[in-house]
CSV table of C-alpha atoms in Angstrom, one decimal:
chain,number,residue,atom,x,y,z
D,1,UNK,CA,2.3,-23.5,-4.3
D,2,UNK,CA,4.3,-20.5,-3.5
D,3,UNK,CA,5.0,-18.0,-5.5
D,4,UNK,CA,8.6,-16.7,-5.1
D,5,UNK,CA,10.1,-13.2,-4.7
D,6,UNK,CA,13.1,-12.1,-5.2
D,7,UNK,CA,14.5,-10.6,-2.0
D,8,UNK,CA,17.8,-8.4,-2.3
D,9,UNK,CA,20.6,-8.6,0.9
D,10,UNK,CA,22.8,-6.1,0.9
D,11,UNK,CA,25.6,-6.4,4.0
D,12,UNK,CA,29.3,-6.0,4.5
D,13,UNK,CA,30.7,-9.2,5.8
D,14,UNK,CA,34.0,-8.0,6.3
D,15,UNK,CA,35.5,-4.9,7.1
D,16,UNK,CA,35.4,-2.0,9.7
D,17,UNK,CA,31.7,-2.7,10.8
D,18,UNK,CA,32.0,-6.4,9.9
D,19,UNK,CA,29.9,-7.6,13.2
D,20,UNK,CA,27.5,-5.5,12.8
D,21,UNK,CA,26.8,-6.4,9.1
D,22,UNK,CA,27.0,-10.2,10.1
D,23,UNK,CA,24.4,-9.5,12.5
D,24,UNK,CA,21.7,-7.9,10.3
D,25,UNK,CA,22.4,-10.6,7.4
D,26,UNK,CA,21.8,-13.6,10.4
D,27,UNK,CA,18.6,-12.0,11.3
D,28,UNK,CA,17.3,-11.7,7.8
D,29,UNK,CA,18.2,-15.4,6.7
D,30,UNK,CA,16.7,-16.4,9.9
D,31,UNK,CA,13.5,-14.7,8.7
D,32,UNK,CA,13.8,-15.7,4.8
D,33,UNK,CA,14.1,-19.0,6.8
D,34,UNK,CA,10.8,-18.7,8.8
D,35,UNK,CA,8.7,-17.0,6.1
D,36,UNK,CA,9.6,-20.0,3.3
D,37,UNK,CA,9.0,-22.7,5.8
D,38,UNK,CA,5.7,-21.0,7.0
D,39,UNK,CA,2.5,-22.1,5.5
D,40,UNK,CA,0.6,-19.7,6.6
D,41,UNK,CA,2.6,-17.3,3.7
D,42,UNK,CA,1.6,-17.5,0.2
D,43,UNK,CA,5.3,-16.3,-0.6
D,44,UNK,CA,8.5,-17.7,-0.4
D,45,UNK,CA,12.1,-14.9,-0.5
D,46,UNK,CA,14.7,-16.3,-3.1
D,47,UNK,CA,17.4,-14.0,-1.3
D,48,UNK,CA,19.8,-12.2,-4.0
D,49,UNK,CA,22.8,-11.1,-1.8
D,50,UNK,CA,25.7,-9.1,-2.6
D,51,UNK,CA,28.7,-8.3,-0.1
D,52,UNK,CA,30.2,-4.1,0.1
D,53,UNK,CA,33.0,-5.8,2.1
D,54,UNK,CA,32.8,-2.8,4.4
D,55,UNK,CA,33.3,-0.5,1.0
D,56,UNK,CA,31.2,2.7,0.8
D,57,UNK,CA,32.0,3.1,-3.2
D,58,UNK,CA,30.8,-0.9,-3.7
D,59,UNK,CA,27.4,-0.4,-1.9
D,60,UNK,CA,25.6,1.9,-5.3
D,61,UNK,CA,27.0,-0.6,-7.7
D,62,UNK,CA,25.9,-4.0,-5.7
D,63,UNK,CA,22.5,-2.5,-4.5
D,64,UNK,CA,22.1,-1.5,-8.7
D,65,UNK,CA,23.4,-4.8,-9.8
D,66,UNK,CA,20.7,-6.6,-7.2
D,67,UNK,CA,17.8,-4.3,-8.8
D,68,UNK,CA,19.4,-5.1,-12.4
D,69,UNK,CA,20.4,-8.8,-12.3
D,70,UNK,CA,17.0,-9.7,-10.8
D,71,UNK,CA,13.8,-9.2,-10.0
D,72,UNK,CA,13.9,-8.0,-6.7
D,73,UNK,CA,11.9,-4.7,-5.9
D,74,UNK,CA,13.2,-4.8,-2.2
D,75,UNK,CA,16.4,-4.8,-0.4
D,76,UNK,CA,17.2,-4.7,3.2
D,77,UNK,CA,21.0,-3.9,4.1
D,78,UNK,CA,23.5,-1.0,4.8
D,79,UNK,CA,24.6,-0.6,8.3
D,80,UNK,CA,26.2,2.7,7.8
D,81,UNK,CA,24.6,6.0,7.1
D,82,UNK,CA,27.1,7.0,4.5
D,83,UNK,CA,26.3,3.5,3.1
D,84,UNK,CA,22.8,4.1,3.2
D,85,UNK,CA,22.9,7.9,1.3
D,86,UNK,CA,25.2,6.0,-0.8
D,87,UNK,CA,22.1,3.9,-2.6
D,88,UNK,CA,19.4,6.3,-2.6
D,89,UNK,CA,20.3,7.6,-6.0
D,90,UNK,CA,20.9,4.3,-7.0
D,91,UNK,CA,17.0,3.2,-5.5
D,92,UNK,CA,15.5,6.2,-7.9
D,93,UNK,CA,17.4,5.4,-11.1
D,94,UNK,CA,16.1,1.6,-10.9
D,95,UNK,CA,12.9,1.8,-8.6
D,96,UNK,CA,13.8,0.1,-5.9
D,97,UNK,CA,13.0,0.6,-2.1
D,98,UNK,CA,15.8,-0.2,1.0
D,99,UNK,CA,14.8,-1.7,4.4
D,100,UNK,CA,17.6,0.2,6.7
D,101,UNK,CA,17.5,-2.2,10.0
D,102,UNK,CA,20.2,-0.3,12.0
D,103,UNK,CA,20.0,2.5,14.3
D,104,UNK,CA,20.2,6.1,12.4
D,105,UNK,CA,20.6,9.8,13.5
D,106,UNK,CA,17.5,10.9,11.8
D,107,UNK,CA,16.6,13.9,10.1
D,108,UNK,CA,16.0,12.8,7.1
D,109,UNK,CA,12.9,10.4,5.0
D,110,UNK,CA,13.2,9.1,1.6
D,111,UNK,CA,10.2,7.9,0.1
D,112,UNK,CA,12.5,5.4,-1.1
D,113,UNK,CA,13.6,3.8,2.5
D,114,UNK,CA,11.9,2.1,5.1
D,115,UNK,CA,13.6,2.8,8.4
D,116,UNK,CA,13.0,-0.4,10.9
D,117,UNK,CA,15.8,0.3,13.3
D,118,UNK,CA,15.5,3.3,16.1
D,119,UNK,CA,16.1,6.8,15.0
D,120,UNK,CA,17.3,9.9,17.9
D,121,UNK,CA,13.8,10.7,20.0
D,122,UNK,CA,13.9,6.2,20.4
D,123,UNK,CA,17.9,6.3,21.5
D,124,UNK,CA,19.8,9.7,22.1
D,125,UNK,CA,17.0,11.8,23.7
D,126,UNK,CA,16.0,9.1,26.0
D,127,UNK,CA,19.7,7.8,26.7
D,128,UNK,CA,20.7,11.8,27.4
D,129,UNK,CA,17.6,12.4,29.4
D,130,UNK,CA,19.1,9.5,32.1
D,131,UNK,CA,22.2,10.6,32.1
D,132,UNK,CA,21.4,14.3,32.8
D,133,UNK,CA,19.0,12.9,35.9
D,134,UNK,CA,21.8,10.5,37.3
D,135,UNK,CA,25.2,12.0,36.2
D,136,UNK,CA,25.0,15.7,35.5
D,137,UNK,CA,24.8,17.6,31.8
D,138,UNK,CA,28.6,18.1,31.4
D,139,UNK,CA,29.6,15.7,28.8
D,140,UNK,CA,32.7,14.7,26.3
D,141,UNK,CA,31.6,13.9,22.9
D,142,UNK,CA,33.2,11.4,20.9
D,143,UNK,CA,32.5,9.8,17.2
D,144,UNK,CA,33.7,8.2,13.7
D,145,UNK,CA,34.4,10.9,11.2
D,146,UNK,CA,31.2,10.8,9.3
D,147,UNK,CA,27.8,11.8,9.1
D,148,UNK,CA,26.5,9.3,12.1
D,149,UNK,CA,29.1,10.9,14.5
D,150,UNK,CA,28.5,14.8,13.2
D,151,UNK,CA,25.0,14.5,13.0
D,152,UNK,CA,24.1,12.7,16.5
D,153,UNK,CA,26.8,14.6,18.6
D,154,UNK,CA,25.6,17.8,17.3
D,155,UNK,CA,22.0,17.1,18.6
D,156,UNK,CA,23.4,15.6,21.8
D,157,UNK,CA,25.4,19.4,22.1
D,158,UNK,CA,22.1,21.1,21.8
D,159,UNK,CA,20.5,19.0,24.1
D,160,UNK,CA,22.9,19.4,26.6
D,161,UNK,CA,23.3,22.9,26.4
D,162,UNK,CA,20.0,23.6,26.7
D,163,UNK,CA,19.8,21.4,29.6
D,164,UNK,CA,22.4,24.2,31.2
D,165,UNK,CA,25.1,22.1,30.2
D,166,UNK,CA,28.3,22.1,28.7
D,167,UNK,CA,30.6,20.1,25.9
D,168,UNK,CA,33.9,20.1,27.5
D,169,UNK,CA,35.3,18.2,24.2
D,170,UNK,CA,34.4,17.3,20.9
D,171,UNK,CA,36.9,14.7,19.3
D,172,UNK,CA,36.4,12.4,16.2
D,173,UNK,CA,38.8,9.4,14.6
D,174,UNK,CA,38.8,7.9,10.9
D,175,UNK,CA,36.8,4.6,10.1
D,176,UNK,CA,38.9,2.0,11.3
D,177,UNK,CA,41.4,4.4,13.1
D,178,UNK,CA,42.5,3.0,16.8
D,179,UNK,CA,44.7,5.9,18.1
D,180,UNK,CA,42.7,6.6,20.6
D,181,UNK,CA,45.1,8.5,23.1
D,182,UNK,CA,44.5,12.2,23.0
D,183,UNK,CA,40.9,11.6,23.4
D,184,UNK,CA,41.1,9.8,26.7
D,185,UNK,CA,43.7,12.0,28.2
D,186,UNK,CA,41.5,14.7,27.6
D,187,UNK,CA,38.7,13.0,29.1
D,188,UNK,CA,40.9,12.4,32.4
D,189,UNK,CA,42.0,15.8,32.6
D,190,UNK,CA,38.2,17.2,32.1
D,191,UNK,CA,36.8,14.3,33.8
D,192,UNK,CA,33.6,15.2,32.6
D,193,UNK,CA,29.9,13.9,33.7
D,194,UNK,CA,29.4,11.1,31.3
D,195,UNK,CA,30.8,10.5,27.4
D,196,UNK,CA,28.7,10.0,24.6
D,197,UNK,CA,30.4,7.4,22.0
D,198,UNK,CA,29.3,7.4,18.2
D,199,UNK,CA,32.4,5.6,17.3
D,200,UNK,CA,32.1,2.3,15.7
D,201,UNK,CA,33.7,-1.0,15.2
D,202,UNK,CA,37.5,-0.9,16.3
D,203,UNK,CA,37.5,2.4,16.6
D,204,UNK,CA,35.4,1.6,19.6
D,205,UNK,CA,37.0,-1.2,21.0
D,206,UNK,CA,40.1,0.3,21.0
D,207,UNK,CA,38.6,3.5,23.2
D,208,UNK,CA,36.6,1.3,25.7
D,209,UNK,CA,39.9,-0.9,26.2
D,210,UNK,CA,41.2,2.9,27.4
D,211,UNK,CA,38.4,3.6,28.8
D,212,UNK,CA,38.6,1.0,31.2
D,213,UNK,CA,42.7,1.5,31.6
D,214,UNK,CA,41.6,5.3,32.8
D,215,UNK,CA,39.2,3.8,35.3
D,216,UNK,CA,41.9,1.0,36.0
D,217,UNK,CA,44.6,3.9,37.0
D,218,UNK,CA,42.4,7.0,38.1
D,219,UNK,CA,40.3,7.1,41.5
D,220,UNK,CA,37.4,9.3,39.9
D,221,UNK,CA,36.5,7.1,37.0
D,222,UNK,CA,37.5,4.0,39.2
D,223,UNK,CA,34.1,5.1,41.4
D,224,UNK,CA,31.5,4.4,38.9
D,225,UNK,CA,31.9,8.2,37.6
D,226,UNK,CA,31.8,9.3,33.9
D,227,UNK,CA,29.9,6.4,32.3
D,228,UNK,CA,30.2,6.1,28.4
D,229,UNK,CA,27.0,6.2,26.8
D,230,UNK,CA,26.0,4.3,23.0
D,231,UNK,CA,23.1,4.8,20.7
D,232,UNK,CA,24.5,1.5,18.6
D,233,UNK,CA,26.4,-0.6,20.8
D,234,UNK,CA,24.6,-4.1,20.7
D,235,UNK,CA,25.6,-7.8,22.3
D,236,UNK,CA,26.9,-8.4,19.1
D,237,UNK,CA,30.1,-6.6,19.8
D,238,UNK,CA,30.5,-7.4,23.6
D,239,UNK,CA,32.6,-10.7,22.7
D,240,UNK,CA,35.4,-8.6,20.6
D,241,UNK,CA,35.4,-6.1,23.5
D,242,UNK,CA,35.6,-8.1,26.6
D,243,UNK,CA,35.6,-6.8,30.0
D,244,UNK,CA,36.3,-3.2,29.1
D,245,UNK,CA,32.1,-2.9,28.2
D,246,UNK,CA,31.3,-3.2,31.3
D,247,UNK,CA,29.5,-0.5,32.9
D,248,UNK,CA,28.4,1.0,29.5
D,249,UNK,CA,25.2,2.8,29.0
D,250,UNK,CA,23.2,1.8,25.9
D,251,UNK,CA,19.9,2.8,24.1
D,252,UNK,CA,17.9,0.7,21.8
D,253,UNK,CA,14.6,-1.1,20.9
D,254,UNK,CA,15.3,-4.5,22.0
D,255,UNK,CA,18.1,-6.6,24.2
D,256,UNK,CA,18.8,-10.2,24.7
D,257,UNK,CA,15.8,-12.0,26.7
D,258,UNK,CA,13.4,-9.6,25.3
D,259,UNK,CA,10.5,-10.8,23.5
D,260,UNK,CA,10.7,-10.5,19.2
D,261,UNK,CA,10.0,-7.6,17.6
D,262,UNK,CA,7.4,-8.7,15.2
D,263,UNK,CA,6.4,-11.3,16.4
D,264,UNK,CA,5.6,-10.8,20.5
D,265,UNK,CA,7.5,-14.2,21.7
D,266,UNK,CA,11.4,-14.7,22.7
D,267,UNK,CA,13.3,-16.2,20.0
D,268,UNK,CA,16.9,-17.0,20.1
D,269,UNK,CA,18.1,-13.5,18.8
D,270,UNK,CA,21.9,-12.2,19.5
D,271,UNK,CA,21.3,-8.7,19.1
D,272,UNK,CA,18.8,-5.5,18.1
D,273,UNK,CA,20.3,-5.4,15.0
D,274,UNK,CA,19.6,-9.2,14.1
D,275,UNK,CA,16.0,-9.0,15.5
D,276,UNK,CA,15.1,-5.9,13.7
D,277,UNK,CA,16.7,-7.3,10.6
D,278,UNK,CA,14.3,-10.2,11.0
D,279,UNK,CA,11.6,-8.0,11.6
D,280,UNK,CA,12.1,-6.4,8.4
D,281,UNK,CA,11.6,-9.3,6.3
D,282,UNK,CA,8.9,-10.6,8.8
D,283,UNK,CA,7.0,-7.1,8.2
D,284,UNK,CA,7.9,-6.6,4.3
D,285,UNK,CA,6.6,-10.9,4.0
D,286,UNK,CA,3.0,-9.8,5.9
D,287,UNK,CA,2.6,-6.7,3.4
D,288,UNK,CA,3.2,-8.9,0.5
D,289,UNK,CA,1.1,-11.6,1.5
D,290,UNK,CA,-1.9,-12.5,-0.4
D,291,UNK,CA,-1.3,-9.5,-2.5
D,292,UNK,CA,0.6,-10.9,-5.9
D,293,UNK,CA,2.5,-8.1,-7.6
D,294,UNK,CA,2.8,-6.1,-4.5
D,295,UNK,CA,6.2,-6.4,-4.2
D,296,UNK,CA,6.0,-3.8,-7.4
D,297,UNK,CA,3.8,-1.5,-5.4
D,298,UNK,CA,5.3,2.6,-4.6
D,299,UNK,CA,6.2,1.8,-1.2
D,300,UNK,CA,3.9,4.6,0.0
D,301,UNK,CA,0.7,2.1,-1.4
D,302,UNK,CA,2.5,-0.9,0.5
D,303,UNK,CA,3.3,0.5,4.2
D,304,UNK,CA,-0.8,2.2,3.6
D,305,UNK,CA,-2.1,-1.0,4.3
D,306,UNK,CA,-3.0,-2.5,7.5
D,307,UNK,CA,-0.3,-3.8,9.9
D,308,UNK,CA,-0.9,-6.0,13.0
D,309,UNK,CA,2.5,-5.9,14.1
D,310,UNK,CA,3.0,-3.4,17.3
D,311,UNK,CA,6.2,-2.4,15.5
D,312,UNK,CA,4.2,-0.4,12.9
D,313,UNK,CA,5.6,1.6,9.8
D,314,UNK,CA,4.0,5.2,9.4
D,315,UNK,CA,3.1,5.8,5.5
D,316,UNK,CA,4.2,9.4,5.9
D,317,UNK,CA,7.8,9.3,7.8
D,318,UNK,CA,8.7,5.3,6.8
D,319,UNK,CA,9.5,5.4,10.3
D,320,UNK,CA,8.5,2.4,13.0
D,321,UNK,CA,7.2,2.3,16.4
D,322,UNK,CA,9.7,0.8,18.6
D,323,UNK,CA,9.9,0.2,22.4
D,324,UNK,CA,12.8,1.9,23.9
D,325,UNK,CA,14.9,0.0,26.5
D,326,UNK,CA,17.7,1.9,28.5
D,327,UNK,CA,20.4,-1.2,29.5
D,328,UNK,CA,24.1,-1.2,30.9
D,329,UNK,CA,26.8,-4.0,30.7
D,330,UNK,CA,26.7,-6.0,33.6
D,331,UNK,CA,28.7,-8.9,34.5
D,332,UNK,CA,29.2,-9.0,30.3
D,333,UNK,CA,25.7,-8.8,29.9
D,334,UNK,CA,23.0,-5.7,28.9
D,335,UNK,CA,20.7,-5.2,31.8
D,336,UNK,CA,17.6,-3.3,31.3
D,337,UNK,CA,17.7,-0.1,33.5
D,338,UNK,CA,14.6,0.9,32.5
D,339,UNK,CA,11.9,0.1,29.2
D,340,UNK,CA,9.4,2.8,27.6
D,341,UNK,CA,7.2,2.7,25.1
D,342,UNK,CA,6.5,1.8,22.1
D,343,UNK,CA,7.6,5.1,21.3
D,344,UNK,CA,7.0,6.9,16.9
D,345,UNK,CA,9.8,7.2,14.9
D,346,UNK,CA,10.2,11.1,14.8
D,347,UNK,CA,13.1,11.7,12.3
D,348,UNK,CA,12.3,15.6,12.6
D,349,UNK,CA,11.8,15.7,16.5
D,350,UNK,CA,8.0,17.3,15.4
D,351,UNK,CA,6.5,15.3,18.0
D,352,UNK,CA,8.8,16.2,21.1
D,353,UNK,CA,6.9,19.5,22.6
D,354,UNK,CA,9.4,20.0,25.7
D,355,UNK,CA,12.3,22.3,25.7
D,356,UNK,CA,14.9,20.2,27.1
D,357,UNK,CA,14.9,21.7,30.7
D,358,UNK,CA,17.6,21.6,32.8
D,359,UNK,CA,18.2,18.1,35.2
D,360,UNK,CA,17.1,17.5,38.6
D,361,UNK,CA,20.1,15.3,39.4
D,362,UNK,CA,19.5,12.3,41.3
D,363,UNK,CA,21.5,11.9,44.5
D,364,UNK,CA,21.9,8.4,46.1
């Protein structure tokens, strides 16, 4: 028989990032799914979920309730970074550990976190270095007014300008806020080389749908020129965006027809952030397996023992090696442009020994 674990799930449903959240909680039910109907696991997840609804002040209470109300050691959720800072505290008061399965801007490792999803040398430093080689190093930087935005735009600025580059604008938008106006008149004005967009959820909709009236109105952009660029923009947003995605630049570890994450074979996945949710519980089941009362375990004992899987965990970061795929919408579809890797999870950018130099621009 198998024993049973209690599993916490810890997603907004509803709300700014709503699609996103749905995404990650598909992916992990899937997997909850798979590992409880698997033999082969001596374990079976009783999943304790609780719903933020898209509220940063309800995600410390739920994820404490969760670690309260049961017996669950382990939770996988938060699709924000404010959402995920939000818990730590709440992790050390009541010993619990977070699985954060969503794309992050790094710098930063808790011994309390296990980061699944890509951090900046697996999205931004890739997705920068193709721009500067096919577009130029002149960009417009736009994002959601929080630490995501700050934190990833001010990397992308020091990449660029050391690139011999330039930021020709800097603008960021409330959560939820659609006014996006002054920032794409700006844009036609500077017509810049590309824009990098950390916005998120209608915030970003709303901009692409300008986006795309810009290029609709405006010879330059109608020519292909100033592509925007995303470190978090997945398939599972393309349907509430529509034809104003197309052309986007994205970066991330995995895209539709791509093989599984953890487990090497093509599954029916709608998104990175539903396959790496999966993965999660996948990877946090093998751990546990055969090991009763590991699922109490400091996680630095846990992600110390062997792992199979190509998408590892290093014990000392809590960081995962992850492929990194380069894609742009095409005909409403990601289309890989180009796939490296698996590449380390390097939160502090330690492992990068090249001074950004400046681009050899590629002429067709």
């Amino acid at each position: 028989m198998k024993r049973e674990i209690d599993l916490g799930i810890l997603f907004s449903r509803s709300g700014t990032y709503s699609l996103l959240g749905e995404a990650s909680l598909t992916g992990a039910r899937k997997a909850i799914a798979q590992v409880n109907s698997d033999p082969e696991f001596d374990l079976a997840f009783r999943a304790v979920e609780r719903d933020p609804k898209g509220n940063v002040d309800d995600y410390a209470p739920l994820c404490e309730q969760i670690l309260r109300e049961s017996s669950a050691r382990h939770i996988i959720g938060c699709t924000t970074s404010w959402s995920r800072k939000e818990v730590i505290p709440s992790l050390e008061r009541a010993d619990g550990a977070l699985w954060y399965p969503v794309p992050h801007e790094g710098f930063e490792t808790s011994d309390r976190i296990v980061y699944t999803h890509a951090c900046p040398n697996q999205h931004l430093l890739p997705l920068l270095d193709h721009a500067f080689a096919r577009h130029g190093t002149n960009s417009y930087l736009t994002g959601s007014n929080y630490i995501w935005g700050w934190e990833m735009n001010r990397l992308a600025r020091e990449v660029g300008i050391r690139a011999g580059g330039s930021v020709l604008g800097e603008r960021y938008l409330p959560l939820g806020a659609t006014d996006v106006t002054r920032i794409v008149a700006e844009i036609g004005e500077m017509q810049p080389d590309f824009v990098l967009n950390q916005l998120i959820g209608p915030s970003q909709y709303a901009f692409l749908q300008a986006m795309a009236d810009l290029r609709a109105r405006d010879p330059y952009f109608a020519q292909g020129n100033c592509p925007v660029l995303s470190c978090n923009l997945t398939e599972c947003e393309l349907p509430a965006i529509g034809a104003a995605a197309e052309g986007v630049i994205a970066a991330g570890p995995w895209f539709c027809g791509m093989p599984d994450l953890a487990e090497g074979v093509e599954r029916n996945f709608g998104s990175s952030f539903e396959v790496v949710a999966h993965a999660s519980v996948i990877m946090l089941a093998r751990l546990l397996h055969g090991r009763p009362g590991a699922e109490n375990w400091p996680l630095a004992q846990l992600l110390a023992l062997p792992q199979p899987s190509a998408m590892a965990i290093n014990a000392r970061t809590h960081h995962t090696r992850l492929p990194v795929v380069i894609a742009q919408v095409q005909g409403g579809v990601f289309v890989p442009l180009k796939i490296m890797g698996p590449v380390e999870g390097d939160p502090y950018l330690t492992l990068r020994s090249e001074t950004p130099r400046p681009a050899l621009r590629m002429v067709p």
